[in-house]
Coordinates of N, CA and C in Angstrom, one line a residue:
M997 N 86.2 -111.2 150.5 CA 85.9 -111.2 151.9 C 86.6 -112.4 152.5
R998 N 87.0 -112.2 153.7 CA 87.6 -113.3 154.5 C 86.4 -113.9 155.3
V999 N 86.2 -115.2 155.1 CA 85.1 -115.9 155.7 C 85.6 -117.1 156.5
L1000 N 85.3 -117.1 157.9 CA 85.6 -118.2 158.7 C 84.4 -119.1 158.7
I1001 N 84.6 -120.4 158.4 CA 83.5 -121.3 158.3 C 83.4 -122.1 159.6
D1002 N 82.3 -122.1 160.2 CA 82.1 -122.8 161.5 C 81.9 -124.3 161.3
T1003 N 82.1 -125.0 162.4 CA 82.1 -126.4 162.3 C 80.8 -127.0 161.8
N1004 N 79.7 -126.5 162.2 CA 78.4 -127.1 161.8 C 78.2 -127.0 160.3
V1005 N 78.7 -125.9 159.6 CA 78.6 -125.8 158.2 C 79.6 -126.8 157.5
L1006 N 80.8 -126.9 158.1 CA 81.8 -127.9 157.6 C 81.2 -129.3 157.7
I1007 N 80.6 -129.6 158.8 CA 80.0 -131.0 158.9 C 79.0 -131.2 157.8
S1008 N 78.0 -130.3 157.6 CA 77.0 -130.5 156.6 C 77.6 -130.6 155.2
A1009 N 78.7 -129.8 155.0 CA 79.3 -129.8 153.6 C 80.1 -131.1 153.4
A1010 N 80.7 -131.6 154.5 CA 81.4 -132.9 154.4 C 80.5 -134.1 154.2
L1011 N 79.3 -134.0 154.7 CA 78.3 -135.1 154.7 C 77.5 -135.1 153.4
S1012 N 77.4 -133.9 152.7 CA 76.5 -133.9 151.5 C 77.0 -132.8 150.6
A1013 N 77.1 -133.1 149.4 CA 77.5 -132.1 148.4 C 76.2 -131.4 147.8
N1014 N 75.1 -131.7 148.4 CA 73.8 -131.0 148.1 C 73.4 -130.1 149.2
G1015 N 72.7 -129.1 148.9 CA 72.1 -128.2 149.9 C 72.9 -126.9 150.1
T1016 N 72.2 -126.1 150.9 CA 72.7 -124.7 151.2 C 74.0 -124.7 151.9
P1017 N 74.3 -125.5 152.9 CA 75.6 -125.4 153.6 C 76.8 -125.7 152.6
Y1018 N 76.6 -126.7 151.8 CA 77.7 -127.0 150.8 C 77.9 -125.9 149.9
R1019 N 76.8 -125.3 149.3 CA 77.0 -124.2 148.4 C 77.6 -123.0 149.0
A1020 N 77.3 -122.7 150.3 CA 77.9 -121.6 151.0 C 79.3 -121.9 151.3
Y1021 N 79.7 -123.1 151.6 CA 81.1 -123.5 151.8 C 81.9 -123.3 150.5
V1022 N 81.3 -123.7 149.4 CA 82.0 -123.5 148.1 C 82.2 -122.0 147.8
K1023 N 81.2 -121.2 148.0 CA 81.3 -119.7 147.8 C 82.3 -119.1 148.7
A1024 N 82.4 -119.5 150.0 CA 83.3 -119.0 150.9 C 84.8 -119.4 150.5
A1025 N 84.9 -120.5 149.9 CA 86.2 -121.0 149.6 C 86.7 -120.6 148.2
S1026 N 85.8 -119.9 147.5 CA 86.1 -119.5 146.1 C 86.4 -118.0 145.9
Y1027 N 87.2 -117.7 145.0 CA 87.5 -116.3 144.6 C 86.2 -115.6 144.3
P1028 N 86.0 -114.4 144.7 CA 86.9 -113.5 145.4 C 87.0 -113.6 146.9
N1029 N 86.3 -114.6 147.4 CA 86.3 -114.8 148.9 C 87.6 -115.6 149.3
H1030 N 87.9 -115.5 150.5 CA 89.0 -116.2 151.1 C 88.5 -117.0 152.3
G1031 N 88.4 -118.3 152.1 CA 87.9 -119.2 153.2 C 88.9 -119.5 154.3
L1032 N 88.4 -119.5 155.5 CA 89.2 -119.8 156.7 C 88.6 -120.8 157.5
I1033 N 89.4 -121.7 158.1 CA 89.0 -122.5 159.2 C 90.0 -122.4 160.3
C1034 N 89.6 -122.7 161.5 CA 90.6 -122.6 162.6 C 90.9 -124.0 163.2
E1035 N 91.9 -124.1 163.9 CA 92.3 -125.4 164.5 C 91.2 -126.0 165.3
Q1036 N 90.4 -125.1 166.0 CA 89.3 -125.6 166.8 C 88.3 -126.3 166.0
N1037 N 88.0 -125.8 164.7 CA 87.1 -126.4 163.8 C 87.5 -127.8 163.5
V1038 N 88.8 -128.0 163.2 CA 89.3 -129.3 162.8 C 89.2 -130.3 164.0
D1039 N 89.5 -129.8 165.2 CA 89.4 -130.7 166.4 C 88.0 -131.1 166.6
E1040 N 87.0 -130.1 166.5 CA 85.6 -130.4 166.6 C 85.1 -131.4 165.6
L1041 N 85.5 -131.2 164.3 CA 85.1 -132.0 163.2 C 85.5 -133.5 163.5
R1042 N 86.7 -133.7 163.9 CA 87.2 -135.0 164.2 C 86.5 -135.6 165.4
R1043 N 86.2 -134.9 166.4 CA 85.6 -135.3 167.6 C 84.1 -135.7 167.3
I1044 N 83.4 -134.9 166.6 CA 82.0 -135.2 166.2 C 81.9 -136.3 165.3
F1045 N 82.8 -136.4 164.3 CA 82.7 -137.6 163.4 C 83.0 -138.9 164.1
N1046 N 84.0 -138.8 165.0 CA 84.3 -140.0 165.8 C 83.1 -140.5 166.6
K1047 N 82.4 -139.6 167.1 CA 81.2 -139.9 168.0 C 80.0 -140.2 167.2
K1048 N 79.6 -139.4 166.2 CA 78.3 -139.5 165.5 C 78.4 -140.3 164.2
F1049 N 79.5 -140.1 163.5 CA 79.7 -140.7 162.1 C 81.0 -141.5 162.0
P1050 N 81.2 -142.5 162.9 CA 82.5 -143.2 162.8 C 82.7 -143.9 161.5
H1051 N 81.6 -144.3 160.8 CA 81.7 -145.0 159.6 C 82.0 -144.1 158.4
K1052 N 82.1 -142.7 158.7 CA 82.4 -141.8 157.6 C 83.7 -141.0 157.9
L1053 N 84.6 -141.6 158.7 CA 85.9 -141.0 159.0 C 86.7 -140.9 157.7
T1054 N 86.7 -141.8 156.8 CA 87.4 -141.8 155.6 C 86.9 -140.6 154.7
A1055 N 85.6 -140.4 154.7 CA 85.1 -139.3 153.9 C 85.5 -138.0 154.5
L1056 N 85.6 -137.9 155.8 CA 86.0 -136.7 156.5 C 87.5 -136.4 156.1
D1057 N 88.3 -137.4 156.2 CA 89.7 -137.2 155.8 C 89.9 -136.7 154.4
K1058 N 89.1 -137.3 153.5 CA 89.1 -136.8 152.1 C 88.7 -135.4 152.0
F1059 N 87.5 -135.1 152.6 CA 87.0 -133.7 152.6 C 88.1 -132.7 153.1
L1060 N 88.7 -133.0 154.3 CA 89.6 -132.1 154.9 C 90.9 -132.0 154.0
S1061 N 91.3 -133.0 153.4 CA 92.5 -132.9 152.5 C 92.3 -132.0 151.3
I1062 N 91.1 -132.1 150.8 CA 90.7 -131.2 149.7 C 90.4 -129.8 150.2
A1063 N 89.7 -129.7 151.3 CA 89.4 -128.3 151.9 C 90.6 -127.5 152.2
L1064 N 91.6 -128.2 152.8 CA 92.8 -127.5 153.2 C 93.7 -127.1 152.0
L1065 N 93.4 -127.5 150.8 CA 94.1 -127.0 149.6 C 93.6 -125.6 149.3
T1066 N 92.4 -125.3 149.7 CA 91.8 -123.9 149.3 C 91.6 -123.1 150.5
L1067 N 91.4 -123.6 151.7 CA 91.1 -122.9 152.9 C 92.4 -122.6 153.6
E1068 N 92.4 -121.4 154.3 CA 93.5 -121.1 155.2 C 93.2 -121.6 156.6
L1069 N 94.1 -122.4 157.1 CA 94.0 -122.8 158.5 C 94.6 -121.8 159.4
V1070 N 93.8 -121.2 160.2 CA 94.3 -120.1 161.1 C 94.4 -120.6 162.6
P1071 N 95.3 -120.1 163.3 CA 95.4 -120.6 164.7 C 94.3 -120.1 165.6
T1072 N 94.0 -120.8 166.6 CA 93.0 -120.5 167.6 C 93.7 -119.8 168.8
P1073 N 93.6 -118.5 168.9 CA 94.3 -117.8 170.0 C 93.8 -118.3 171.4
T1074 N 94.7 -118.3 172.4 CA 94.3 -118.7 173.7 C 93.8 -117.5 174.6
E1075 N 94.3 -116.3 174.2 CA 93.9 -115.2 174.9 C 92.5 -114.7 174.6
E1076 N 91.7 -114.6 175.6 CA 90.3 -114.2 175.4 C 90.1 -112.8 174.9
S1077 N 89.0 -112.6 174.1 CA 88.7 -111.3 173.6 C 87.4 -110.8 174.4
V1078 N 87.3 -109.5 174.4 CA 86.1 -108.9 175.1 C 84.8 -109.3 174.4
A1079 N 84.8 -109.4 173.1 CA 83.5 -109.7 172.4 C 83.0 -111.1 172.7
E1080 N 83.9 -112.0 173.0 CA 83.4 -113.4 173.2 C 82.5 -113.6 174.4
A1081 N 82.4 -112.6 175.3 CA 81.5 -112.7 176.5 C 80.1 -112.7 176.0
Q1082 N 79.8 -112.3 174.8 CA 78.5 -112.3 174.2 C 78.1 -113.7 173.7
I1083 N 79.0 -114.7 173.7 CA 78.7 -116.0 173.2 C 78.4 -116.9 174.5
R1084 N 77.2 -117.5 174.5 CA 76.8 -118.3 175.7 C 77.7 -119.6 175.8
D1085 N 77.9 -120.3 174.7 CA 78.6 -121.6 174.8 C 80.1 -121.3 174.8
L1086 N 80.7 -121.7 175.9 CA 82.1 -121.5 176.1 C 83.0 -122.2 175.0
N1087 N 82.4 -123.3 174.4 CA 83.1 -124.1 173.4 C 83.2 -123.3 172.1
D1088 N 82.2 -122.4 171.9 CA 82.2 -121.6 170.7 C 83.1 -120.4 170.7
R1089 N 83.5 -120.0 171.9 CA 84.3 -118.7 172.0 C 85.6 -118.8 171.3
P1090 N 86.3 -119.9 171.3 CA 87.6 -119.9 170.6 C 87.4 -119.7 169.1
I1091 N 86.3 -120.1 168.5 CA 86.1 -119.9 167.1 C 85.9 -118.4 166.8
L1092 N 85.1 -117.7 167.7 CA 85.0 -116.3 167.5 C 86.4 -115.6 167.6
R1093 N 87.1 -116.1 168.6 CA 88.5 -115.5 168.9 C 89.3 -115.7 167.6
A1094 N 89.3 -116.8 167.0 CA 90.1 -117.1 165.8 C 89.6 -116.2 164.6
A1095 N 88.3 -116.0 164.5 CA 87.7 -115.2 163.5 C 88.2 -113.7 163.6
I1096 N 88.2 -113.2 164.9 CA 88.6 -111.9 165.1 C 90.1 -111.7 164.8
K1097 N 90.9 -112.7 165.3 CA 92.4 -112.6 165.1 C 92.7 -112.7 163.7
A1098 N 92.0 -113.5 162.9 CA 92.3 -113.7 161.4 C 91.7 -112.6 160.6
K1099 N 91.0 -111.6 161.3 CA 90.4 -110.5 160.6 C 89.3 -110.9 159.6
A1100 N 88.5 -111.9 160.0 CA 87.4 -112.4 159.1 C 86.4 -111.3 159.0
D1101 N 85.8 -111.2 157.8 CA 84.7 -110.3 157.6 C 83.4 -110.9 158.0
V1102 N 83.3 -112.3 157.8 CA 82.1 -113.0 158.0 C 82.5 -114.3 158.8
L1103 N 81.6 -114.6 159.8 CA 81.6 -115.9 160.4 C 80.4 -116.7 159.9
L1104 N 80.6 -117.7 159.1 CA 79.6 -118.5 158.5 C 79.1 -119.6 159.4
T1105 N 77.9 -119.6 159.9 CA 77.5 -120.6 160.9 C 76.0 -120.8 160.9
G1106 N 75.6 -121.9 161.4 CA 74.2 -122.1 161.7 C 73.9 -122.1 163.2
D1107 N 74.9 -121.8 164.0 CA 74.9 -121.9 165.5 C 74.1 -120.7 166.1
K1108 N 73.0 -121.0 166.8 CA 72.2 -120.0 167.4 C 73.0 -119.1 168.4
D1109 N 74.0 -119.7 169.1 CA 74.8 -118.9 170.0 C 75.5 -117.7 169.3
F1110 N 75.9 -118.0 168.1 CA 76.6 -116.9 167.3 C 75.5 -116.0 166.7
L1111 N 74.5 -116.6 166.1 CA 73.4 -115.9 165.4 C 72.7 -114.9 166.3
E1112 N 72.5 -115.3 167.6 CA 71.7 -114.5 168.5 C 72.6 -113.6 169.4
S1113 N 73.9 -113.6 169.1 CA 74.9 -112.9 170.0 C 74.9 -111.4 169.9
G1114 N 74.4 -110.9 168.7 CA 74.5 -109.4 168.5 C 75.8 -108.9 168.1
I1115 N 76.7 -109.8 167.8 CA 78.1 -109.4 167.4 C 78.0 -108.9 166.0
K1116 N 78.6 -107.8 165.7 CA 78.6 -107.2 164.4 C 79.9 -107.3 163.6
N1117 N 81.0 -107.6 164.3 CA 82.3 -107.7 163.6 C 83.1 -108.8 164.2
P1118 N 83.2 -109.9 163.4 CA 82.7 -110.1 162.1 C 81.2 -110.3 162.0
A1119 N 80.7 -110.1 160.7 CA 79.3 -110.3 160.5 C 79.0 -111.8 160.7
I1120 N 77.9 -112.1 161.4 CA 77.5 -113.5 161.6 C 76.4 -113.8 160.6
M1121 N 76.6 -114.8 159.7 CA 75.7 -115.1 158.7 C 75.4 -116.6 158.6
T1122 N 74.1 -117.0 158.4 CA 73.8 -118.3 158.1 C 74.3 -118.6 156.6
P1123 N 74.3 -119.9 156.3 CA 74.7 -120.2 154.9 C 73.7 -119.6 153.9
A1124 N 72.4 -119.6 154.2 CA 71.4 -118.9 153.2 C 71.7 -117.4 153.1
E1125 N 72.0 -116.8 154.2 CA 72.2 -115.3 154.2 C 73.5 -115.0 153.4
F1126 N 74.5 -115.9 153.6 CA 75.8 -115.7 152.9 C 75.6 -115.9 151.4
L1127 N 74.8 -116.9 151.0 CA 74.6 -117.1 149.6 C 73.9 -115.9 148.9
N1128 N 73.0 -115.3 149.7 CA 72.3 -114.1 149.1 C 73.0 -112.8 149.3
F1129 N 74.1 -112.8 150.0 CA 74.8 -111.6 150.3 C 75.6 -111.2 149.1
Q1130 N 75.5 -109.9 148.6 CA 76.3 -109.4 147.6 C 77.1 -108.2 148.1
K1131 N 78.4 -108.3 148.2 CA 79.1 -107.2 148.6 C 79.0 -106.1 147.6
S1132 N 78.7 -104.9 148.0 CA 78.5 -103.8 147.1 C 79.9 -103.4 146.6
E1133 N 80.0 -103.2 145.3 CA 81.2 -102.7 144.7 C 81.3 -101.2 144.8
P1134 N 82.5 -100.7 145.0 CA 82.7 -99.2 145.1 C 82.3 -98.6 143.7
S1135 N 81.6 -97.5 143.7 CA 81.3 -96.8 142.5 C 82.4 -95.8 142.2
F1136 N 82.7 -95.7 140.9 CA 83.8 -94.7 140.5 C 83.2 -93.6 139.7

């Protein structure tokens, strides 16, 4: 599955190698899944760490340098999609746009704007839901 990882999951994973967000991040970035992040995620990560965790910028740089070895960095399209009107927060819309353009199967997030949007494609999942999700194998 192609899994676009939202900024809030990335922040939690970067700050702690314990807990559900980190385990979901590892699952998303590991075979048979294909982890994705978009340019908007990286910009948000840097902005949030500069504001809230300036003493952890070195840890963020290490996390990103390792993450980008396994995750695909996808562009954030500027052209709006119809589906993004369902997202209340205008700042979240580019992330959905990137997920759609990158053909993500799952958007991994803890953000209520995504979780309550009613969007079905990509599937919107929390880290806990993603960890419990088993893609059914085709039967032969």
